[in-house]
């Protein structure tokens, strides 16, 4: 069990330990920032200045960057609406992506339509880029569906709650791509050259790197040269445990021990995340095997709405990372270079309000499914055991109606 999947938050600490906790917080060093950590790739500074990197040339039109900005703003609005809805009792729980928008939007926009995505439970920005209606995400957290979208239709797998297990699923899918002859550059590929190669990207957090499933996925992906990109959003905290409890070396350096390349990117830089992911996915499609990307970012909110981050991290740490906000740097760049007028920003803000209102109304008016729907879609074909359980549950529900009729 990893610290992210198994450690309880500190919300339930006994009062006598509060003093020790406060002292521990005071003594705790803040995590390295991207520009202090070294080995990172950055194309847009926190101040909104565009810089070049020789290995990651990127030619984006003004419309492309404005589109990225729109994605960032709308996804953050969806996230904040969901938090409010949970606080008002409309959702059972919510896992916020606040602060991680650039890592998700940048990487997701670099994917091709045929690439397959395996998310955790926080990839709301990636879901947005793959055409998933955000209302479908709320159905899951409201408890009225098991996912609500067709993975193959959107090339976006269902959310995964078990920490790290999706890395094995993704690796198996990538090995299936190989066996289907869908890797580009393969002389035995019956779909080439009229169809480009396919690849897989799988998302996970820094805490998941301590999970056995993740390390096993690294082994299989490496030795079978699977067309997969491991995208780790290092947001510094696995619930209440800091990164230093996960690894003594930068996470991206772990890839070397498994025999494939790893790199660190500024996870708050949407342009760098796009460029790095684009190159890694293309390498995977061409048969060059896996890549590990560590997006060095920060979880500005709570782990989930059941978490209280003030119990284990300093407010000054959060304030420090607010200066590296992924949205503000794009806005600064657009404004400084004259690529966007004030009317554009006002229009995006107005659209965000409309999206938020639609999501809120859809959530509050979302119908509850019939109780027996829980048995639908469990298997492709119903089994005898499942049918028996369904009949027993139906009889149980009928007993209430019979009792009420007396």
XYZ file of C-alpha atoms in Angstrom:
406
model
C 0.000 0.000 0.000
C 1.406 3.390 -0.913
C 1.241 6.435 1.274
C -1.138 8.049 -1.210
C -3.572 5.174 -1.202
C -3.275 4.160 2.409
C -2.316 7.112 4.578
C -5.113 8.836 6.385
C -5.153 12.599 6.324
C -4.213 14.461 9.450
C -7.710 15.840 9.978
C -8.339 13.383 12.788
C -5.186 14.071 14.797
C -5.788 14.082 18.553
C -5.577 17.484 20.149
C -2.503 16.568 22.222
C -0.483 16.044 19.040
C -1.371 19.424 17.500
C 1.646 21.120 19.084
C 4.017 18.507 17.680
C 2.342 18.878 14.301
C 2.744 22.666 14.317
C 6.443 22.331 15.131
C 6.880 19.770 12.346
C 5.281 22.141 9.884
C 7.561 24.954 10.974
C 10.656 22.767 10.551
C 9.550 21.365 7.209
C 11.569 22.700 4.244
C 9.547 23.805 1.237
C 9.827 21.672 -1.894
C 12.133 22.714 -4.697
C 10.627 24.975 -7.296
C 10.999 24.088 -10.975
C 13.616 26.755 -11.564
C 15.605 25.528 -8.572
C 15.315 21.800 -9.182
C 17.344 21.590 -12.391
C 16.879 19.326 -15.355
C 13.546 20.859 -16.312
C 12.209 21.951 -19.692
C 10.503 25.316 -19.881
C 9.200 27.380 -22.787
C 7.129 29.972 -20.921
C 8.424 31.524 -17.704
C 6.212 32.322 -14.716
C 6.415 35.974 -15.791
C 4.977 35.099 -19.180
C 8.193 35.391 -21.213
C 8.662 33.030 -24.152
C 11.964 31.154 -24.252
C 13.317 28.579 -26.704
C 14.663 25.106 -26.061
C 16.855 23.503 -28.735
C 15.337 20.044 -28.317
C 11.733 21.204 -28.242
C 11.050 23.735 -30.985
C 7.433 24.817 -30.952
C 5.595 26.875 -33.518
C 2.222 27.944 -32.191
C -0.046 30.481 -33.835
C -1.731 33.179 -31.797
C -4.995 31.261 -32.189
C -3.360 28.109 -30.800
C -2.163 29.851 -27.662
C -5.488 31.607 -27.192
C -7.134 28.191 -27.462
C -4.842 26.851 -24.761
C -5.726 29.779 -22.526
C -9.434 29.166 -23.073
C -9.017 25.499 -22.125
C -7.176 26.414 -18.944
C -9.779 28.922 -17.814
C -12.815 26.770 -18.600
C -11.383 23.690 -16.919
C -10.549 25.663 -13.782
C -14.103 27.002 -13.696
C -15.525 23.490 -13.979
C -13.259 22.451 -11.124
C -14.280 25.313 -8.835
C -17.957 24.698 -9.564
C -17.537 21.039 -8.637
C -15.887 21.978 -5.341
C -18.795 24.291 -4.519
C -21.309 21.621 -5.449
C -19.633 19.138 -3.132
C -19.640 21.641 -0.279
C -23.376 22.097 -0.825
C -24.056 18.372 -0.664
C -24.610 17.835 -4.392
C -21.517 15.636 -4.848
C -20.201 12.952 -2.566
C -16.554 13.919 -3.114
C -14.383 15.764 -5.631
C -10.681 15.562 -6.528
C -9.546 19.022 -7.572
C -6.983 19.713 -10.304
C -6.348 23.287 -9.147
C -2.796 24.217 -10.138
C -2.326 21.253 -12.458
C -4.266 22.593 -15.433
C -1.219 23.239 -17.623
C 0.161 19.715 -17.209
C -3.169 18.244 -18.262
C -4.171 20.622 -21.059
C -0.692 20.787 -22.544
C -0.177 17.034 -22.614
C -3.715 16.217 -23.768
C -3.654 18.666 -26.673
C -0.481 16.960 -27.913
C -2.280 13.641 -28.431
C -3.564 12.331 -31.729
C -7.178 11.117 -32.088
C -6.013 7.479 -32.161
C -3.919 7.650 -28.994
C -5.400 6.014 -25.890
C -5.512 7.710 -22.480
C -5.548 6.010 -19.078
C -6.359 8.552 -16.327
C -6.473 8.522 -12.546
C -9.421 10.324 -10.920
C -8.132 13.892 -11.298
C -7.633 14.230 -15.064
C -10.597 16.538 -15.649
C -8.554 18.682 -18.040
C -7.552 15.673 -20.117
C -11.183 14.526 -20.176
C -12.168 17.981 -21.466
C -9.643 17.729 -24.296
C -10.924 14.265 -25.244
C -14.462 15.557 -25.631
C -15.936 14.232 -22.371
C -18.872 16.320 -21.161
C -17.869 17.535 -17.653
C -21.355 16.592 -16.484
C -20.334 12.956 -17.036
C -17.515 13.445 -14.529
C -19.968 14.793 -11.987
C -22.217 11.748 -12.477
C -19.400 9.587 -11.157
C -18.738 11.772 -8.114
C -22.458 12.110 -7.443
C -22.771 8.337 -7.464
C -25.337 7.993 -10.244
C -23.117 6.228 -12.803
C -20.011 4.090 -13.027
C -18.337 6.410 -15.516
C -20.836 7.410 -18.124
C -18.713 7.472 -21.277
C -17.517 4.908 -23.824
C -13.718 4.627 -23.473
C -13.112 3.523 -27.053
C -15.295 6.285 -28.488
C -13.293 9.030 -26.769
C -10.024 7.101 -26.509
C -10.223 7.907 -22.816
C -10.483 5.122 -20.281
C -12.736 5.301 -17.238
C -11.367 6.993 -14.119
C -9.219 4.755 -11.920
C -9.486 5.088 -8.151
C -6.978 2.372 -7.177
C -3.614 4.099 -7.028
C -1.327 3.103 -9.887
C -3.289 0.166 -11.272
C -4.004 2.016 -14.522
C -0.307 1.919 -15.431
C -0.520 -1.856 -15.863
C -3.767 -1.545 -17.825
C -2.128 1.036 -20.064
C 0.978 -1.072 -20.599
C -1.136 -4.063 -21.565
C -3.100 -1.921 -23.996
C 0.148 -0.613 -25.493
C 1.429 -4.160 -25.953
C -1.861 -4.931 -27.678
C -1.205 -2.062 -30.080
C 2.082 -3.737 -30.976
C 0.394 -7.045 -31.620
C -2.231 -5.355 -33.777
C 0.528 -3.965 -35.971
C -0.479 -0.393 -35.224
C 2.968 0.965 -34.354
C 4.295 3.356 -36.966
C 7.530 2.467 -38.706
C 6.806 -1.239 -38.321
C 7.398 -2.927 -41.702
C 4.793 -5.520 -40.727
C 2.210 -2.846 -39.969
C -0.679 -3.539 -42.408
C -2.103 -0.069 -41.725
C 1.015 1.834 -42.750
C 1.579 4.226 -44.366
C -2.001 5.408 -44.745
C -2.490 5.443 -40.985
C -0.003 6.810 -38.446
C 1.045 4.755 -35.473
C -0.878 4.652 -32.203
C 0.422 5.093 -28.678
C -0.774 5.212 -25.075
C -0.380 7.813 -22.349
C -1.052 7.024 -18.706
C -1.379 9.596 -15.919
C -0.450 9.117 -12.268
C 0.845 11.097 -9.304
C 4.094 11.213 -7.374
C 2.671 9.008 -4.623
C 1.832 6.300 -7.132
C 5.509 5.862 -7.993
C 5.854 4.018 -4.670
C 3.251 1.496 -5.781
C 4.343 -1.921 -7.003
C 1.955 -1.845 -9.951
C 3.686 1.224 -11.362
C 7.150 -0.284 -11.130
C 5.918 -3.523 -12.681
C 4.447 -1.492 -15.539
C 7.849 0.136 -16.046
C 9.473 -3.291 -16.337
C 6.971 -4.661 -18.849
C 6.916 -1.487 -20.927
C 10.693 -1.417 -21.078
C 11.445 -5.025 -21.960
C 8.653 -5.159 -24.550
C 9.449 -1.672 -25.908
C 5.772 -0.767 -25.547
C 4.453 2.405 -27.238
C 3.572 4.222 -24.015
C 4.286 7.501 -22.239
C 4.211 7.523 -18.448
C 3.049 11.015 -17.439
C 3.632 11.685 -13.751
C 2.050 14.825 -12.350
C 4.370 15.468 -9.439
C 2.195 17.805 -7.385
C 4.527 17.476 -4.368
C 2.032 15.799 -2.023
C 0.594 12.284 -1.820
C -2.326 13.305 0.382
C -0.375 14.468 3.461
C 2.993 12.913 2.619
C 5.609 15.085 0.847
C 7.645 14.043 -2.164
C 10.690 13.310 -0.021
C 8.779 10.338 1.419
C 8.450 8.872 -2.092
C 11.959 9.155 -3.522
C 15.495 10.236 -2.684
C 16.169 11.177 -6.305
C 14.116 13.169 -8.817
C 11.331 10.946 -10.046
C 12.220 11.222 -13.727
C 15.642 9.687 -13.034
C 13.961 6.415 -12.059
C 13.310 5.683 -15.716
C 17.027 5.152 -16.286
C 16.997 2.128 -14.001
C 14.265 0.540 -16.088
C 16.015 1.221 -19.384
C 14.055 4.045 -20.986
C 14.383 7.843 -21.083
C 12.973 10.141 -18.441
C 12.747 13.915 -18.283
C 11.350 16.695 -16.126
C 9.189 19.484 -17.478
C 7.806 22.590 -15.820
C 4.317 21.270 -15.142
C 2.906 24.791 -14.865
C 4.055 25.637 -18.389
C 1.352 24.567 -20.837
C 3.592 25.088 -23.879
C 6.436 22.982 -22.520
C 4.037 20.223 -21.472
C 2.649 20.209 -25.004
C 6.060 20.102 -26.694
C 7.502 17.406 -24.430
C 4.442 15.166 -24.679
C 4.217 15.617 -28.447
C 7.804 14.450 -28.925
C 7.473 11.510 -26.515
C 4.208 10.319 -28.055
C 5.667 10.534 -31.552
C 8.634 8.455 -30.449
C 6.247 5.858 -29.007
C 4.185 5.768 -32.217
C 7.351 5.202 -34.236
C 8.358 2.188 -32.167
C 11.012 3.833 -29.994
C 9.410 2.579 -26.787
C 8.358 4.240 -23.534
C 9.218 7.617 -22.026
C 8.762 8.854 -18.461
C 7.671 12.508 -18.133
C 7.715 14.144 -14.719
C 5.557 17.272 -14.803
C 6.841 19.276 -11.839
C 3.743 21.070 -10.613
C 1.805 21.749 -7.414
C -1.548 20.764 -6.004
C -2.881 24.165 -4.939
C -6.014 22.727 -3.391
C -6.808 19.778 -1.171
C -6.159 16.173 -2.179
C -9.935 15.747 -2.277
C -12.781 17.609 -0.622
C -12.365 15.330 2.422
C -8.826 16.604 2.975
C -7.552 19.623 4.938
C -4.101 20.583 3.592
C -3.616 23.271 6.250
C -2.909 20.424 8.676
C 0.288 19.373 6.939
C 1.692 22.156 4.731
C 2.625 25.787 5.197
C 0.543 28.633 3.823
C 3.754 30.276 2.602
C 4.383 27.279 0.377
C 1.045 27.761 -1.341
C 1.645 31.484 -1.767
C 5.004 30.759 -3.346
C 3.399 28.505 -5.943
C 0.603 30.948 -6.691
C 3.269 33.121 -8.299
C 3.730 30.302 -10.825
C 0.066 29.957 -11.652
C -0.283 28.192 -15.037
C -3.106 30.436 -16.232
C -1.620 33.775 -15.269
C 1.602 33.178 -17.188
C -0.293 32.491 -20.422
C -2.470 35.540 -19.863
C 0.630 37.665 -19.267
C 2.242 36.369 -22.449
C -0.839 37.043 -24.568
C -1.276 40.525 -23.148
C 2.412 41.482 -23.350
C 2.789 40.380 -26.961
C -0.521 41.835 -28.114
C -1.775 38.415 -29.232
C -5.023 38.933 -27.350
C -7.118 42.009 -26.679
C -9.054 42.743 -23.470
C -12.218 41.727 -25.307
C -10.832 38.213 -25.731
C -10.183 37.778 -22.014
C -13.622 39.151 -21.186
C -15.176 36.750 -23.662
C -13.418 33.746 -22.132
C -14.504 34.808 -18.647
C -18.090 35.130 -19.831
C -17.946 31.697 -21.446
C -16.530 30.248 -18.238
C -19.506 31.604 -16.309
C -21.876 30.025 -18.815
C -20.107 26.672 -18.596
C -20.164 26.845 -14.817
C -23.871 27.634 -14.763
C -24.620 24.752 -17.126
C -22.605 22.296 -15.059
C -24.241 23.460 -11.836
C -27.768 23.172 -13.200
C -27.089 19.782 -14.776
C -25.724 18.445 -11.506
C -28.594 19.705 -9.365
C -31.223 18.304 -11.728
C -29.419 15.012 -12.380
C -31.908 12.145 -11.983
C -31.091 9.217 -9.757
C -30.858 5.918 -11.628
C -33.324 3.127 -10.843
C -31.901 0.875 -8.107
C -31.704 -2.186 -10.365
C -29.481 -0.295 -12.827
C -26.530 -1.256 -10.662
C -26.647 -4.670 -12.344
C -26.515 -3.259 -15.875
C -23.259 -3.377 -17.835
C -21.419 -5.427 -15.203
C -20.617 -8.046 -17.834
C -21.115 -8.140 -21.577
C -23.583 -10.981 -20.988
C -25.407 -11.562 -17.675
C -24.271 -14.524 -15.602
C -26.473 -16.832 -13.574
C -25.008 -15.553 -10.315
C -25.591 -11.936 -11.323
C -29.164 -12.715 -12.368
C -29.815 -14.397 -9.019
C -28.454 -11.402 -7.149
C -30.595 -9.090 -9.252
C -33.733 -11.085 -8.484
C -32.937 -11.115 -4.773
C -32.408 -7.348 -4.740
C -35.638 -6.799 -6.714
C -37.534 -8.898 -4.145
C -35.955 -6.843 -1.376
C -37.136 -3.605 -2.989
C -40.618 -5.038 -3.536
C -40.874 -5.863 0.170
C -40.940 -2.146 0.983
C -43.861 -1.559 -1.359
C -45.722 -4.544 0.097
C -45.104 -3.280 3.632
C -46.352 0.170 2.706
C -49.527 -1.238 1.187
C -50.572 -2.903 4.446
